[in-house]
CSV table of C-alpha atoms and ligand atoms in Angstrom, one decimal:
chain,number,residue,atom,x,y,z
A,9,MET,CA,47.3,29.7,138.6
A,10,PHE,CA,46.6,31.9,135.6
A,11,SER,CA,49.9,33.9,136.0
A,12,ILE,CA,51.8,30.6,136.4
A,13,ILE,CA,50.6,29.4,133.0
A,14,ILE,CA,51.4,32.8,131.4
A,15,ASP,CA,54.9,32.6,132.8
A,16,MET,CA,55.5,29.1,131.6
A,17,LYS,CA,57.9,28.7,128.7
A,18,LYS,CA,56.4,27.7,125.3
A,19,ILE,CA,58.2,24.8,123.6
A,20,GLY,CA,58.5,23.8,120.0
A,21,LEU,CA,59.6,20.3,119.3
A,22,LEU,CA,61.6,19.4,116.1
A,23,GLY,CA,61.7,15.6,115.8
A,24,CYS,CA,59.1,13.2,117.3
A,25,GLY,CA,61.2,10.1,117.7
A,26,ALA,CA,62.5,8.4,120.8
A,27,ILE,CA,63.8,11.5,122.6
A,28,GLY,CA,61.2,13.9,121.3
A,29,THR,CA,58.4,11.6,122.5
A,30,GLN,CA,59.8,11.4,126.0
A,31,ILE,CA,60.3,15.2,126.2
A,32,ALA,CA,56.7,15.7,125.1
A,33,LEU,CA,55.4,13.2,127.6
A,34,ALA,CA,57.4,14.9,130.4
A,35,ILE,CA,55.9,18.3,129.5
A,36,ASP,CA,52.4,16.8,129.3
A,37,SER,CA,52.7,15.2,132.7
A,38,GLY,CA,53.9,18.4,134.3
A,39,LYS,CA,57.4,17.1,135.0
A,40,ILE,CA,58.8,19.9,132.8
A,41,PRO,CA,56.9,23.2,133.8
A,42,ALA,CA,56.3,24.3,130.2
A,43,ILE,CA,53.7,24.3,127.4
A,44,LEU,CA,54.3,22.3,124.3
A,45,THR,CA,52.7,24.5,121.6
A,46,HIS,CA,54.1,23.1,118.3
A,47,VAL,CA,55.7,19.9,117.0
A,48,TYR,CA,57.2,19.1,113.7
A,49,ASP,CA,58.7,15.9,112.1
A,50,PHE,CA,59.3,15.5,108.4
A,51,ASP,CA,57.5,12.2,108.8
A,52,ARG,CA,54.0,13.5,109.7
A,53,SER,CA,52.9,10.1,111.0
A,54,LYS,CA,55.5,10.5,113.8
A,55,SER,CA,54.0,13.9,114.8
A,56,GLU,CA,50.5,12.5,114.7
A,57,ALA,CA,51.4,9.4,116.7
A,58,LEU,CA,53.0,11.6,119.3
A,59,VAL,CA,50.2,14.1,119.5
A,60,SER,CA,47.6,11.3,119.9
A,61,ARG,CA,49.4,10.3,123.2
A,62,LEU,CA,49.2,13.7,124.8
A,63,LYS,CA,46.4,15.2,127.0
A,64,LYS,CA,47.3,18.8,126.0
A,65,ARG,CA,47.6,18.6,122.3
A,66,PRO,CA,50.1,20.9,120.5
A,67,GLN,CA,49.6,22.0,116.9
A,68,ILE,CA,51.4,20.0,114.2
A,69,ALA,CA,53.5,22.5,112.2
A,70,GLU,CA,53.3,22.2,108.5
A,71,ASN,CA,57.0,23.0,108.1
A,72,PRO,CA,60.0,23.5,110.3
A,73,HIS,CA,60.0,27.3,109.9
A,74,MET,CA,56.6,27.4,111.6
A,75,LEU,CA,58.1,26.1,114.8
A,76,SER,CA,60.1,29.3,115.4
A,77,SER,CA,57.9,31.8,113.5
A,78,ASN,CA,55.3,31.0,116.3
A,79,PRO,CA,55.9,32.6,119.7
A,80,VAL,CA,57.8,29.7,121.3
A,81,ASP,CA,60.6,30.4,123.8
A,82,ILE,CA,62.7,27.3,123.2
A,83,VAL,CA,62.9,25.0,120.2
A,84,VAL,CA,64.0,21.4,121.1
A,85,GLU,CA,65.9,19.7,118.3
A,86,ALA,CA,65.7,15.9,118.6
A,87,ALA,CA,65.9,15.0,115.0
A,88,SER,CA,69.3,14.8,113.1
A,89,GLN,CA,72.5,16.6,112.3
A,90,ASP,CA,70.8,17.7,109.0
A,91,ALA,CA,68.1,19.4,111.0
A,92,VAL,CA,70.7,21.3,113.0
A,93,ARG,CA,72.5,22.4,109.8
A,94,ASN,CA,69.3,23.4,108.1
A,95,HIS,CA,67.2,25.0,110.8
A,96,ALA,CA,69.3,26.1,113.8
A,97,LEU,CA,70.4,29.5,112.5
A,98,SER,CA,66.9,30.6,111.6
A,99,ILE,CA,65.6,29.5,115.0
A,100,LEU,CA,68.1,31.7,116.7
A,101,GLN,CA,67.5,34.6,114.2
A,102,ASN,CA,63.8,34.3,115.2
A,103,ARG,CA,65.0,34.9,118.8
A,104,ARG,CA,64.2,31.5,120.2
A,105,ASP,CA,66.6,29.6,122.4
A,106,LEU,CA,67.6,26.2,121.1
A,107,LEU,CA,68.2,22.8,122.8
A,108,ILE,CA,70.3,20.6,120.5
A,109,MET,CA,70.6,16.8,120.8
A,110,SER,CA,72.3,16.1,117.4
A,111,VAL,CA,75.5,17.8,118.7
A,112,GLY,CA,77.7,16.1,116.1
A,113,ALA,CA,76.6,18.9,113.7
A,114,LEU,CA,78.5,21.4,115.8
A,115,LEU,CA,81.9,19.8,115.0
A,116,ASP,CA,81.7,21.6,111.7
A,117,GLU,CA,83.6,24.7,112.8
A,118,SER,CA,81.8,27.0,110.3
A,119,VAL,CA,78.4,25.8,111.6
A,120,LEU,CA,79.5,26.3,115.3
A,121,GLU,CA,80.9,29.8,114.6
A,122,ILE,CA,77.7,31.0,112.8
A,123,LEU,CA,75.5,29.7,115.6
A,124,LEU,CA,77.6,31.2,118.4
A,125,ASP,CA,77.7,34.5,116.5
A,126,ALA,CA,73.9,34.3,116.3
A,127,CYS,CA,73.6,33.6,120.0
A,128,ARG,CA,75.6,36.8,120.8
A,129,GLU,CA,73.8,38.9,118.2
A,130,PHE,CA,70.2,37.8,119.2
A,131,LYS,CA,71.0,37.2,122.9
A,132,ARG,CA,69.9,33.6,122.7
A,133,THR,CA,71.1,30.4,124.5
A,134,ILE,CA,72.0,27.0,123.0
A,135,TYR,CA,71.5,24.2,125.5
A,136,LEU,CA,73.5,21.0,125.0
A,137,PRO,CA,72.3,18.3,127.5
A,138,SER,CA,75.0,16.0,128.7
A,139,GLY,CA,73.2,13.2,126.7
A,140,ALA,CA,74.3,9.7,127.2
A,141,LEU,CA,77.5,10.8,129.1
A,142,ALA,CA,78.4,11.7,132.6
A,143,GLY,CA,81.2,13.9,133.8
A,144,LEU,CA,81.0,16.8,131.3
A,145,ASP,CA,80.8,19.2,134.3
A,146,ALA,CA,84.2,18.0,135.5
A,147,ILE,CA,85.8,18.1,132.0
A,148,ARG,CA,84.6,21.7,131.5
A,149,SER,CA,86.0,22.6,134.9
A,150,VAL,CA,89.5,21.2,134.2
A,151,LYS,CA,89.6,22.2,130.6
A,152,GLU,CA,92.6,24.5,131.0
A,153,GLU,CA,94.6,21.7,132.6
A,154,LEU,CA,93.6,18.8,130.3
A,155,GLU,CA,96.4,16.8,128.6
A,156,SER,CA,94.5,13.9,127.1
A,157,VAL,CA,90.9,12.7,126.7
A,158,LEU,CA,89.8,9.3,125.4
A,159,LEU,CA,86.2,8.0,125.0
A,160,VAL,CA,85.7,4.3,124.7
A,161,THR,CA,82.2,3.5,123.4
A,162,THR,CA,80.9,-0.1,123.4
A,163,LYS,CA,77.6,-1.0,121.8
A,164,ASN,CA,75.9,-4.1,120.5
A,165,PRO,CA,76.4,-4.2,116.7
A,166,LYS,CA,72.6,-3.8,116.3
A,167,SER,CA,72.9,-0.3,117.9
A,168,LEU,CA,75.5,0.7,115.3
A,169,LYS,CA,73.7,-0.7,112.3
A,170,GLY,CA,73.2,1.8,109.4
A,171,ALA,CA,76.2,3.9,110.3
A,172,ARG,CA,78.2,5.5,107.4
A,173,PHE,CA,81.3,3.5,108.6
A,174,PHE,CA,79.8,0.3,107.2
A,175,GLU,CA,79.6,1.8,103.7
A,176,VAL,CA,83.3,2.4,103.7
A,177,SER,CA,84.5,-0.6,105.6
A,178,LYS,CA,84.4,-4.4,104.7
A,179,ILE,CA,82.9,-5.1,108.1
A,180,ASP,CA,79.2,-5.9,108.2
A,181,THR,CA,77.3,-5.7,111.5
A,182,ASP,CA,75.7,-9.1,111.0
A,183,SER,CA,79.1,-10.8,110.7
A,184,ILE,CA,80.5,-9.5,114.1
A,185,THR,CA,80.5,-12.5,116.4
A,186,THR,CA,83.2,-11.4,118.9
A,187,LYS,CA,84.1,-8.1,120.6
A,188,THR,CA,85.7,-6.0,117.8
A,189,VAL,CA,87.3,-2.6,117.8
A,190,LEU,CA,85.7,-0.9,114.8
A,191,PHE,CA,87.3,2.5,115.0
A,192,GLU,CA,90.1,4.4,116.7
A,193,GLY,CA,90.8,8.0,115.8
A,194,SER,CA,89.7,11.5,116.4
A,195,ALA,CA,86.3,12.6,117.6
A,196,LYS,CA,85.9,14.5,114.4
A,197,ASP,CA,86.3,11.3,112.3
A,198,ALA,CA,84.2,9.3,114.7
A,199,VAL,CA,81.2,11.7,114.4
A,200,ASN,CA,81.6,11.7,110.6
A,201,LEU,CA,81.5,7.9,110.3
A,202,PHE,CA,78.9,7.3,113.1
A,203,PRO,CA,76.7,10.4,113.0
A,204,ALA,CA,73.7,8.9,114.9
A,205,ASN,CA,75.8,6.9,117.4
A,206,ILE,CA,78.5,9.1,118.9
A,207,ASN,CA,77.1,12.6,119.5
A,208,VAL,CA,78.7,12.1,122.9
A,209,ALA,CA,82.1,12.4,121.3
A,210,ALA,CA,81.1,15.8,120.0
A,211,LEU,CA,79.9,16.9,123.5
A,212,LEU,CA,83.2,15.7,125.1
A,213,SER,CA,85.2,17.6,122.4
A,214,LEU,CA,83.2,20.8,122.9
A,215,ALA,CA,83.7,20.6,126.7
A,216,GLY,CA,87.4,19.7,126.6
A,217,LEU,CA,90.2,19.5,124.0
A,218,GLY,CA,88.3,19.9,120.7
A,219,SER,CA,87.4,17.4,118.1
A,220,HIS,CA,90.9,16.8,116.7
A,221,ASN,CA,92.5,16.1,120.1
A,222,THR,CA,89.7,14.1,121.7
A,223,LYS,CA,90.4,10.4,121.0
A,224,VAL,CA,87.6,7.9,120.4
A,225,ARG,CA,87.5,4.1,120.3
A,226,ILE,CA,84.3,2.4,119.1
A,227,VAL,CA,83.8,-1.3,120.0
A,228,ALA,CA,81.1,-3.6,118.8
A,229,ASP,CA,80.2,-6.3,121.3
A,230,PRO,CA,77.5,-8.8,120.3
A,231,GLN,CA,77.4,-10.0,124.0
A,232,THR,CA,76.4,-6.7,125.4
A,233,ASP,CA,72.9,-5.3,125.9
A,234,LYS,CA,74.2,-1.9,127.1
A,235,ASN,CA,75.5,1.3,125.4
A,236,THR,CA,78.7,1.8,127.5
A,237,HIS,CA,80.7,5.0,127.4
A,238,GLN,CA,84.0,5.3,129.3
A,239,VAL,CA,85.7,8.7,129.6
A,240,ILE,CA,89.4,8.6,130.6
A,241,ALA,CA,91.0,12.1,131.0
A,242,GLN,CA,94.3,13.1,132.4
A,243,GLY,CA,96.1,16.4,133.2
A,244,LYS,CA,97.7,18.6,135.8
A,245,PHE,CA,94.5,18.4,137.9
A,246,GLY,CA,94.8,14.6,138.2
A,247,SER,CA,92.7,12.1,136.3
A,248,ILE,CA,89.1,11.3,135.6
A,249,SER,CA,87.7,7.9,134.8
A,250,ILE,CA,84.0,7.6,134.4
A,251,THR,CA,81.9,4.7,133.0
A,252,VAL,CA,78.2,4.8,132.2
A,253,GLU,CA,76.5,1.5,131.3
A,254,ASN,CA,73.3,2.7,129.6
A,255,VAL,CA,70.1,0.8,128.9
A,256,PRO,CA,69.2,1.5,125.3
A,257,ASP,CA,65.9,3.2,124.6
A,258,SER,CA,63.1,0.7,124.1
A,259,THR,CA,62.1,2.3,120.7
A,260,ASN,CA,65.6,3.2,119.4
A,261,PRO,CA,68.5,1.0,120.5
A,262,LYS,CA,71.0,3.5,119.1
A,263,THR,CA,69.9,6.0,121.8
A,264,SER,CA,70.4,5.4,125.5
A,265,ARG,CA,67.8,6.0,128.1
A,266,LEU,CA,70.1,8.4,129.9
A,267,ALA,CA,70.3,10.6,126.8
A,268,THR,CA,66.5,11.0,126.9
A,269,LEU,CA,66.5,11.6,130.7
A,270,SER,CA,69.3,14.2,130.4
A,271,ALA,CA,67.3,16.0,127.7
A,272,VAL,CA,64.3,16.1,130.0
A,273,GLU,CA,66.4,17.3,132.9
A,274,CYS,CA,68.1,20.0,130.8
A,275,LEU,CA,64.8,21.3,129.6
A,276,ARG,CA,63.2,21.2,133.0
A,277,ALA,CA,66.1,23.3,134.4
A,278,ALA,CA,65.8,25.7,131.5
A,279,CYS,CA,62.1,26.2,132.3
A,280,SER,CA,62.6,26.5,136.0
A,281,THR,CA,63.8,29.2,138.4
A,282,ASP,CA,65.1,26.8,141.1
A,283,MET,CA,68.5,25.7,142.3
A,284,ARG,CA,71.2,24.6,139.7
A,285,ILE,CA,73.3,21.7,140.8
A,286,GLY,CA,76.7,21.0,139.2
A,287,SER,CA,79.3,23.3,137.5
B,12,NAI,N1,73.6,14.1,122.5
B,12,NAI,C1,73.5,12.8,122.8
B,12,NAI,O1,74.1,12.2,123.8
B,12,NAI,C2,72.6,11.9,122.0
B,12,NAI,C3,72.1,12.4,120.8
B,12,NAI,N2,71.3,11.7,120.0
B,12,NAI,C4,70.8,12.3,118.8
B,12,NAI,O2,69.5,12.9,119.0
B,12,NAI,C5,68.7,12.8,117.8
B,12,NAI,C6,67.4,12.2,118.1
B,12,NAI,O3,67.5,10.9,118.6
B,12,NAI,P1,66.3,9.9,118.7
B,12,NAI,O4,65.1,10.6,119.2
B,12,NAI,O5,66.8,8.7,119.4
B,12,NAI,O6,66.1,9.6,117.2
B,12,NAI,P2,64.9,8.9,116.4
B,12,NAI,O7,65.4,8.4,115.1
B,12,NAI,O8,64.1,8.0,117.3
B,12,NAI,O9,63.9,10.2,116.1
B,12,NAI,C7,64.3,11.2,115.3
B,12,NAI,C8,63.0,11.8,114.6
B,12,NAI,O10,63.4,13.0,113.9
B,12,NAI,C9,62.8,13.0,112.6
B,12,NAI,N3,63.7,13.7,111.8
B,12,NAI,C10,64.9,13.3,111.4
B,12,NAI,N4,65.5,14.3,110.6
B,12,NAI,C11,64.6,15.3,110.5
B,12,NAI,C12,64.6,16.6,109.9
B,12,NAI,N5,65.6,17.0,109.2
B,12,NAI,N6,63.5,17.4,110.1
B,12,NAI,C13,62.4,16.9,110.8
B,12,NAI,N7,62.4,15.7,111.4
B,12,NAI,C14,63.4,14.9,111.3
B,12,NAI,C15,62.6,11.5,112.3
B,12,NAI,O11,61.6,11.3,111.4
B,12,NAI,C16,62.4,10.9,113.6
B,12,NAI,O12,61.0,10.8,113.9
B,12,NAI,C17,69.5,12.0,116.8
B,12,NAI,O13,70.3,12.9,115.9
B,12,NAI,C18,70.5,11.2,117.7
B,12,NAI,O14,71.7,10.9,117.0
B,12,NAI,C19,70.9,10.4,120.5
B,12,NAI,C20,71.4,9.9,121.6
B,12,NAI,C21,72.3,10.6,122.4
B,13,OAA,O1,72.8,7.3,123.4
B,13,OAA,C1,73.9,6.9,123.3
B,13,OAA,O2,74.4,6.0,124.0
B,13,OAA,C2,74.9,7.7,122.5
B,13,OAA,C3,74.4,8.1,121.2
B,13,OAA,O3,73.6,7.5,120.6
B,13,OAA,C4,75.1,9.3,120.6
B,13,OAA,O4,75.9,9.9,121.3
B,13,OAA,O5,74.7,9.7,119.5
């Protein structure tokens, strides 16, 4: 028993919102074989609320640097694209692996290049869970033969509220009464205009044709209570068409329950030595 605990990976959590909370609860219940040693959220009340729900209480870090200056093995980012831009490099430089949920930050080529260089230099791994999407394994496998990739995302306007898009457009979420196409363009522009809503487009880009050639359509549908993502890909290999109809997270409607479950599964696999399923 003692040696099992010693061998368990130590986790630092950056961001104690919808996804961070479910990850912490999954570690606390033993579903993820790891020890949560430190948590940080720039809203301290979020860290305190989370820690109060746990049987095995981690330390609340005073600042984000304390997460990776302590001897954790993996830092889990479930905060924001800014958090990735500001803290990812120092986490890797401190020789910690990093699981990233705010994947949109990686569409900035200079950020991605610096982080991949750091992975090679410090022999670290960045984990990107498949989030609210399905089929990334297939897209990665057929990458060399892909000719087109389109992501169609449909959400209730409430799940899109607050996006940068509404600052530059005349459309207001409260005035949408029928199914409306809000955006059609590249994944790069989609992530820029909807940073907290379409990280899935960044994942799809990184797995396949890149952020300029991956096309995205974002639809607001006041009748839907799901976050739906449809991936349509074609190429020499044949075609792929996958639709996921996600139940939104009960505490954050922007985020799908599947995104949380995929983060839990990705971290469980990273902390385990058992079988790996899927390419
Ligand atoms: N890869 C994917 O498929 C998906 C990614 N996401 C992304 O994952 C991230 C977390 O999502 P949720 O847990 O639903 O969000 P949330 O809003 O429920 O929680 C985020 C937490 O992080 C904290 N935070 C934000 N910026 C911070 C910073 N710079 N430093 C420290 N704490 C910070 C906030 O105070 C909040 O408590 C978001 O960026 C979201 O866009 C969400 C769903 C799917
Ligand atoms: O959870 C979702 O449905 C997708 C999402 O918010 C994102 O990709 O940022």
